[in-house]
Amino acid sequence: MLRIQALTKTYKNGEAALKGVSLGVEAGEIIGLIGPSGAGKSTLIRCVNRLIEPSSGRVQLGEVELTGLSGGALRRERRRIGMIFQEYALIERLTVMENVLAGRLGYTGFWNSWFRRFAAQDVQRAIALLERVGLIDHIDKRADALSGGQRQRVGIARALIQQPELLLVDEPTASLDPKTSRSVMRLLTELCIENRLAAIVNIHDVVLAQAFLPRIVGLNAGIVVYDGPASGLTAEV
Ligand code: ADP
Ligand code: ADP
C-alpha cells in the first residue's frame, strides 16, 4: 500500500532529519513509529504526504508515486491520506458534526461553502462515524466544549470521512491521560482493521505502542534502527 524508499530530508539549516529511510506498510497494517525526540518521526510522516518536501527518495501510495506529483494531481492523491494530530486541530467554534464534515472539504474554501456543498451521503457517513466513535450524543456540541478524548475522537472521524487508504497519525495521545490514551488507541486500531487502512502512528510512549501496535519501527537520528514485532523490542532501541 505504502512504500517509502531511501527517503532523506535535510532542512535548509543543514539539519539532516532523515538519512535514507525505507519502509513498507500493507493495507490493514498499523505500525508504531517510535524513537527519541528529534529522531525524525514527524519529519517522516510529513514527508509522506509532502507537507514537508523530501530532499531525495521515493514515496509510493499504491501504484502512484507521490514524490513525482505536483499541483492538482498531488492534491487529488492527498485525499487518499488522512491525518490525525496531537492537538486535534479542530475548528473551535464549529460543532462536532461540522468539524467532521470539514474533513470532506480539506481546509480550503471551507467558510463560504457551508452546508450547501455536503451531499446527503456525506451527512449520513458523518453520522455513522460519530456513532462508531461514540459521539452521537454530542453531535451539536461545539468543539471547545469537549474533553481531550472526545476531541481526538472527532479528529479520528474527520480523518475517516474522506475514506482514506492511509492514515498518518502524529502523537495521538500525547495530550491525553493514560486511561483515555488507551481507549483512543483501541479505537484507532479497531478502525484500521475494520476499514483495511494502512497506518503509521508516531508515538513516543513505548509501553502504549507495544500494547496496541503489533509492528514497531524504531527511528533514531534519521535512521531506522528497528523494524519488527513489538515483542522483540529491547531496551537498547
Ligand atoms: P525547509 O527547509 O523545510 O523550508 P526551513 O529551514 O525553512 O525548512 O524552516 C521552516 C520552519 O521551521 C521555520 O519557521 C523555522 O523557524 C522552523 N525551524 C527551524 N529550525 C527548527 C528546528 N530545529 N526544529 C523545529 N523547527 C525549526
Ligand atoms: P521527532 O518528531 O522524532 O521529534 P523531528 O522530525 O521533529 O523529530 O525532527 C528531526 C530533526 O530535524 C531534529 O533535529 C529537529 O531539530 C530538526 N528539524 C525539525 N524541523 C525542522 C525545521 N523546520 N528546520 C530545521 N530543522 C528541523
CSV table of C-alpha atoms and ligand atoms in Angstrom, one decimal:
chain,number,residue,atom,x,y,z
A,1,MET,CA,0.0,0.0,0.0
A,2,LEU,CA,2.7,2.5,1.1
A,3,ARG,CA,6.3,2.1,0.0
A,4,ILE,CA,8.9,4.6,1.2
A,5,GLN,CA,12.3,4.2,-0.4
A,6,ALA,CA,15.6,5.8,0.6
A,7,LEU,CA,13.9,8.9,1.8
A,8,THR,CA,16.1,11.8,3.0
A,9,LYS,CA,15.4,15.2,4.4
A,10,THR,CA,18.0,17.9,5.1
A,11,TYR,CA,16.5,21.1,6.3
A,12,LYS,CA,17.8,24.5,5.0
A,13,ASN,CA,19.8,25.0,8.1
A,14,GLY,CA,21.8,21.8,7.3
A,15,GLU,CA,20.0,19.6,9.8
A,16,ALA,CA,19.8,16.0,8.4
A,17,ALA,CA,16.5,14.8,9.8
A,18,LEU,CA,16.1,11.7,7.6
A,19,LYS,CA,19.2,9.8,6.3
A,20,GLY,CA,17.7,7.2,4.0
A,21,VAL,CA,14.6,5.7,5.4
A,22,SER,CA,12.9,2.7,3.6
A,23,LEU,CA,9.7,1.2,4.9
A,24,GLY,CA,6.6,-0.6,3.6
A,25,VAL,CA,3.1,-0.7,5.1
A,26,GLU,CA,0.3,-3.0,3.8
A,27,ALA,CA,-3.4,-2.4,3.8
A,28,GLY,CA,-4.9,-3.2,7.2
A,29,GLU,CA,-1.5,-2.9,8.8
A,30,ILE,CA,-0.9,-0.3,11.6
A,31,ILE,CA,2.7,0.4,12.6
A,32,GLY,CA,4.1,2.3,15.5
A,33,LEU,CA,6.9,4.8,14.8
A,34,ILE,CA,8.9,5.3,18.0
A,35,GLY,CA,12.2,7.0,18.8
A,36,PRO,CA,13.6,9.8,21.0
A,37,SER,CA,12.6,13.4,20.4
A,38,GLY,CA,14.5,14.7,17.4
A,39,ALA,CA,14.7,11.3,15.8
A,40,GLY,CA,12.8,12.4,12.6
A,41,LYS,CA,9.4,10.9,13.3
A,42,SER,CA,7.3,13.9,12.5
A,43,THR,CA,9.5,14.8,9.6
A,44,LEU,CA,9.0,11.3,8.2
A,45,ILE,CA,5.2,11.3,8.4
A,46,ARG,CA,5.0,14.8,6.9
A,47,CYS,CA,7.3,13.8,4.0
A,48,VAL,CA,4.8,11.0,3.2
A,49,ASN,CA,2.0,13.5,2.2
A,50,ARG,CA,4.6,16.1,1.3
A,51,LEU,CA,3.6,18.7,3.9
A,52,ILE,CA,7.4,18.7,4.1
A,53,GLU,CA,9.3,18.3,0.8
A,54,PRO,CA,11.7,15.4,1.0
A,55,SER,CA,15.3,16.0,-0.3
A,56,SER,CA,15.5,12.7,-2.1
A,57,GLY,CA,13.9,9.3,-2.2
A,58,ARG,CA,10.5,8.0,-3.2
A,59,VAL,CA,7.1,7.7,-1.6
A,60,GLN,CA,4.7,5.4,-3.4
A,61,LEU,CA,1.0,5.0,-2.5
A,62,GLY,CA,-0.5,2.0,-4.2
A,63,GLU,CA,0.6,2.4,-7.9
A,64,VAL,CA,1.1,6.2,-7.6
A,65,GLU,CA,4.5,7.8,-6.9
A,66,LEU,CA,3.6,10.8,-4.7
A,67,THR,CA,7.1,12.2,-4.9
A,68,GLY,CA,6.6,12.8,-8.7
A,69,LEU,CA,3.5,14.8,-8.4
A,70,SER,CA,2.6,18.5,-8.0
A,71,GLY,CA,-0.4,20.9,-8.1
A,72,GLY,CA,-3.9,19.3,-8.7
A,73,ALA,CA,-2.6,15.8,-9.1
A,74,LEU,CA,-0.9,15.9,-5.7
A,75,ARG,CA,-4.0,17.4,-4.1
A,76,ARG,CA,-6.1,14.6,-5.5
A,77,GLU,CA,-3.8,11.9,-4.2
A,78,ARG,CA,-3.6,13.5,-0.8
A,79,ARG,CA,-7.3,12.8,-0.4
A,80,ARG,CA,-6.2,9.2,-0.1
A,81,ILE,CA,-4.3,10.1,3.1
A,82,GLY,CA,-6.0,11.0,6.4
A,83,MET,CA,-4.1,12.9,9.1
A,84,ILE,CA,-4.7,12.8,12.9
A,85,PHE,CA,-2.8,15.3,15.1
A,86,GLN,CA,-1.7,15.5,18.7
A,87,GLU,CA,-3.6,18.8,19.3
A,88,TYR,CA,-6.6,17.7,17.3
A,89,ALA,CA,-6.7,20.8,15.0
A,90,LEU,CA,-10.4,21.2,15.4
A,91,ILE,CA,-12.2,24.4,14.5
A,92,GLU,CA,-13.2,25.5,18.0
A,93,ARG,CA,-16.4,27.4,17.3
A,94,LEU,CA,-17.9,24.8,15.0
A,95,THR,CA,-19.9,21.8,16.2
A,96,VAL,CA,-18.8,18.2,16.3
A,97,MET,CA,-20.8,17.4,13.2
A,98,GLU,CA,-19.4,20.4,11.3
A,99,ASN,CA,-15.9,19.5,12.2
A,100,VAL,CA,-16.3,16.0,10.9
A,101,LEU,CA,-17.9,17.3,7.7
A,102,ALA,CA,-14.9,19.7,7.3
A,103,GLY,CA,-12.8,16.6,6.5
A,104,ARG,CA,-14.7,16.4,3.2
A,105,LEU,CA,-13.5,19.8,2.1
A,106,GLY,CA,-9.9,19.8,3.1
A,107,TYR,CA,-9.0,23.1,4.6
A,108,THR,CA,-9.6,25.5,1.7
A,109,GLY,CA,-12.8,27.2,0.6
A,110,PHE,CA,-14.4,26.0,3.8
A,111,TRP,CA,-16.0,29.1,5.2
A,112,ASN,CA,-18.0,30.2,2.2
A,113,SER,CA,-19.0,26.7,1.0
A,114,TRP,CA,-21.0,25.8,4.1
A,115,PHE,CA,-23.6,23.1,4.3
A,116,ARG,CA,-24.8,23.5,0.7
A,117,ARG,CA,-21.9,21.5,-0.6
A,118,PHE,CA,-22.4,18.5,1.5
A,119,ALA,CA,-24.2,15.6,-0.2
A,120,ALA,CA,-26.8,13.7,1.9
A,121,GLN,CA,-24.4,10.8,1.7
A,122,ASP,CA,-21.6,12.8,3.4
A,123,VAL,CA,-24.0,13.8,6.2
A,124,GLN,CA,-25.1,10.1,6.6
A,125,ARG,CA,-21.5,9.0,6.7
A,126,ALA,CA,-20.6,11.6,9.3
A,127,ILE,CA,-23.5,10.4,11.5
A,128,ALA,CA,-22.4,6.8,11.1
A,129,LEU,CA,-18.8,7.7,12.0
A,130,LEU,CA,-19.9,9.7,15.0
A,131,GLU,CA,-21.9,6.7,16.2
A,132,ARG,CA,-18.9,4.5,15.7
A,133,VAL,CA,-16.6,6.8,17.7
A,134,GLY,CA,-19.1,7.2,20.5
A,135,LEU,CA,-20.0,10.8,20.0
A,136,ILE,CA,-23.5,10.6,18.6
A,137,ASP,CA,-25.0,12.3,21.7
A,138,HIS,CA,-22.6,15.2,21.3
A,139,ILE,CA,-23.2,15.9,17.6
A,140,ASP,CA,-24.3,19.5,18.1
A,141,LYS,CA,-21.8,20.4,20.8
A,142,ARG,CA,-19.1,23.0,20.0
A,143,ALA,CA,-15.6,21.6,19.7
A,144,ASP,CA,-14.4,23.9,22.6
A,145,ALA,CA,-16.9,22.2,25.0
A,146,LEU,CA,-15.4,18.7,24.6
A,147,SER,CA,-12.9,16.8,26.7
A,148,GLY,CA,-9.5,15.8,25.2
A,149,GLY,CA,-10.6,12.3,24.5
A,150,GLN,CA,-13.8,13.4,22.8
A,151,ARG,CA,-11.8,15.9,20.7
A,152,GLN,CA,-9.4,13.2,19.5
A,153,ARG,CA,-12.5,11.1,18.5
A,154,VAL,CA,-13.7,14.0,16.4
A,155,GLY,CA,-10.3,14.2,14.9
A,156,ILE,CA,-10.4,10.5,14.0
A,157,ALA,CA,-13.9,10.8,12.5
A,158,ARG,CA,-12.8,13.8,10.5
A,159,ALA,CA,-9.9,11.9,9.1
A,160,LEU,CA,-12.1,8.9,8.2
A,161,ILE,CA,-14.9,10.7,6.4
A,162,GLN,CA,-12.9,11.1,3.3
A,163,GLN,CA,-12.4,7.3,3.2
A,164,PRO,CA,-8.6,7.4,3.1
A,165,GLU,CA,-6.4,4.4,2.3
A,166,LEU,CA,-3.6,5.5,4.6
A,167,LEU,CA,-3.7,7.2,8.0
A,168,LEU,CA,-0.8,9.3,9.3
A,169,VAL,CA,-1.2,9.8,13.0
A,170,ASP,CA,1.1,12.2,14.9
A,171,GLU,CA,1.3,11.6,18.6
A,172,PRO,CA,-2.5,11.0,19.0
A,173,THR,CA,-2.3,10.5,22.8
A,174,ALA,CA,0.4,13.0,23.9
A,175,SER,CA,-2.2,15.4,25.3
A,176,LEU,CA,-4.4,12.7,27.0
A,177,ASP,CA,-4.4,10.9,30.4
A,178,PRO,CA,-3.3,7.2,30.4
A,179,LYS,CA,-6.8,5.8,30.5
A,180,THR,CA,-8.1,7.9,27.7
A,181,SER,CA,-4.9,7.2,25.7
A,182,ARG,CA,-5.7,3.5,25.8
A,183,SER,CA,-9.3,3.9,24.7
A,184,VAL,CA,-8.2,6.2,21.8
A,185,MET,CA,-5.5,3.7,20.7
A,186,ARG,CA,-8.0,0.8,20.9
A,187,LEU,CA,-10.5,2.7,18.7
A,188,LEU,CA,-7.8,3.6,16.2
A,189,THR,CA,-6.5,0.1,15.8
A,190,GLU,CA,-10.1,-1.3,15.5
A,191,LEU,CA,-10.9,1.2,12.8
A,192,CYS,CA,-7.8,0.5,10.8
A,193,ILE,CA,-8.7,-3.2,10.8
A,194,GLU,CA,-12.4,-2.7,10.0
A,195,ASN,CA,-11.6,-0.4,7.1
A,196,ARG,CA,-8.4,-2.1,5.9
A,197,LEU,CA,-6.4,1.1,6.4
A,198,ALA,CA,-2.7,1.3,6.4
A,199,ALA,CA,-1.5,3.5,9.2
A,200,ILE,CA,1.7,4.9,10.7
A,201,VAL,CA,1.3,6.1,14.3
A,202,ASN,CA,4.1,8.4,15.6
A,203,ILE,CA,4.1,7.6,19.3
A,204,HIS,CA,6.6,8.4,22.0
A,205,ASP,CA,5.1,6.1,24.7
A,206,VAL,CA,6.8,2.8,24.0
A,207,VAL,CA,4.6,0.9,26.5
A,208,LEU,CA,1.4,2.1,24.9
A,209,ALA,CA,2.9,1.3,21.4
A,210,GLN,CA,3.7,-2.2,22.4
A,211,ALA,CA,0.3,-2.7,24.0
A,212,PHE,CA,-1.6,-1.9,20.8
A,213,LEU,CA,0.6,-1.9,17.7
A,214,PRO,CA,1.9,-5.3,16.5
A,215,ARG,CA,4.7,-3.9,14.4
A,216,ILE,CA,7.2,-1.3,15.6
A,217,VAL,CA,9.6,0.8,13.6
A,218,GLY,CA,12.3,2.5,15.7
A,219,LEU,CA,13.9,5.7,14.3
A,220,ASN,CA,17.0,7.3,15.7
A,221,ALA,CA,18.9,10.2,14.2
A,222,GLY,CA,17.1,9.8,10.9
A,223,ILE,CA,17.8,6.1,10.5
A,224,VAL,CA,15.6,3.0,11.0
A,225,VAL,CA,17.2,1.1,13.9
A,226,TYR,CA,14.4,-1.5,14.4
A,227,ASP,CA,11.6,-2.9,12.3
A,228,GLY,CA,9.8,-5.9,13.7
A,229,PRO,CA,7.3,-7.2,16.2
A,230,ALA,CA,6.5,-5.2,19.3
A,231,SER,CA,7.5,-8.2,21.4
A,232,GLY,CA,11.1,-8.2,20.0
A,233,LEU,CA,11.8,-4.7,21.1
A,234,THR,CA,14.6,-4.4,23.6
A,235,ALA,CA,15.7,-1.6,25.9
A,236,GLU,CA,18.6,-0.5,23.5
A,237,VAL,CA,16.3,0.5,20.7
B,1,ADP,P1,12.6,24.0,4.9
B,1,ADP,O1,14.0,23.5,4.5
B,1,ADP,O2,11.6,22.8,5.0
B,1,ADP,O3,12.0,25.1,4.1
B,1,ADP,P2,13.2,25.9,7.0
B,1,ADP,O4,14.7,25.7,7.4
B,1,ADP,O5,12.9,27.0,6.0
B,1,ADP,O6,12.7,24.5,6.4
B,1,ADP,O7,12.4,26.1,8.3
B,1,ADP,C1,11.0,26.0,8.3
B,1,ADP,C2,10.5,26.5,9.7
B,1,ADP,O8,10.9,25.6,10.8
B,1,ADP,C3,11.0,27.9,10.1
B,1,ADP,O9,9.9,28.6,10.5
B,1,ADP,C4,12.0,27.6,11.2
B,1,ADP,O10,12.0,28.6,12.1
B,1,ADP,C5,11.5,26.3,11.8
B,1,ADP,N1,12.7,25.6,12.4
B,1,ADP,C6,13.9,25.8,12.1
B,1,ADP,N2,14.8,25.0,12.8
B,1,ADP,C7,14.0,24.2,13.5
B,1,ADP,C8,14.2,23.1,14.4
B,1,ADP,N3,15.5,22.7,14.7
B,1,ADP,N4,13.2,22.5,14.9
B,1,ADP,C9,11.9,22.8,14.6
B,1,ADP,N5,11.6,23.9,13.8
B,1,ADP,C10,12.6,24.5,13.2
B,2,ADP,P1,10.7,13.9,16.1
B,2,ADP,O1,9.4,14.0,15.5
B,2,ADP,O2,11.2,12.5,16.2
B,2,ADP,O3,10.9,14.6,17.5
B,2,ADP,P2,11.5,15.8,14.1
B,2,ADP,O4,11.2,15.2,12.8
B,2,ADP,O5,10.6,16.8,14.7
B,2,ADP,O6,11.8,14.6,15.1
B,2,ADP,O7,13.0,16.4,14.0
B,2,ADP,C1,14.1,15.8,13.4
B,2,ADP,C2,15.3,16.7,13.4
B,2,ADP,O8,15.1,17.8,12.5
B,2,ADP,C3,15.5,17.4,14.7
B,2,ADP,O9,17.0,17.5,14.9
B,2,ADP,C4,14.9,18.8,14.6
B,2,ADP,O10,15.5,19.7,15.4
B,2,ADP,C5,15.1,19.0,13.1
B,2,ADP,N1,14.0,19.9,12.5
B,2,ADP,C6,12.7,19.6,12.5
B,2,ADP,N2,12.0,20.6,11.8
B,2,ADP,C7,13.0,21.4,11.3
B,2,ADP,C8,12.9,22.6,10.5
B,2,ADP,N3,11.8,23.1,10.1
B,2,ADP,N4,14.1,23.2,10.2
B,2,ADP,C9,15.3,22.7,10.7
B,2,ADP,N5,15.4,21.6,11.4
B,2,ADP,C10,14.3,21.0,11.8
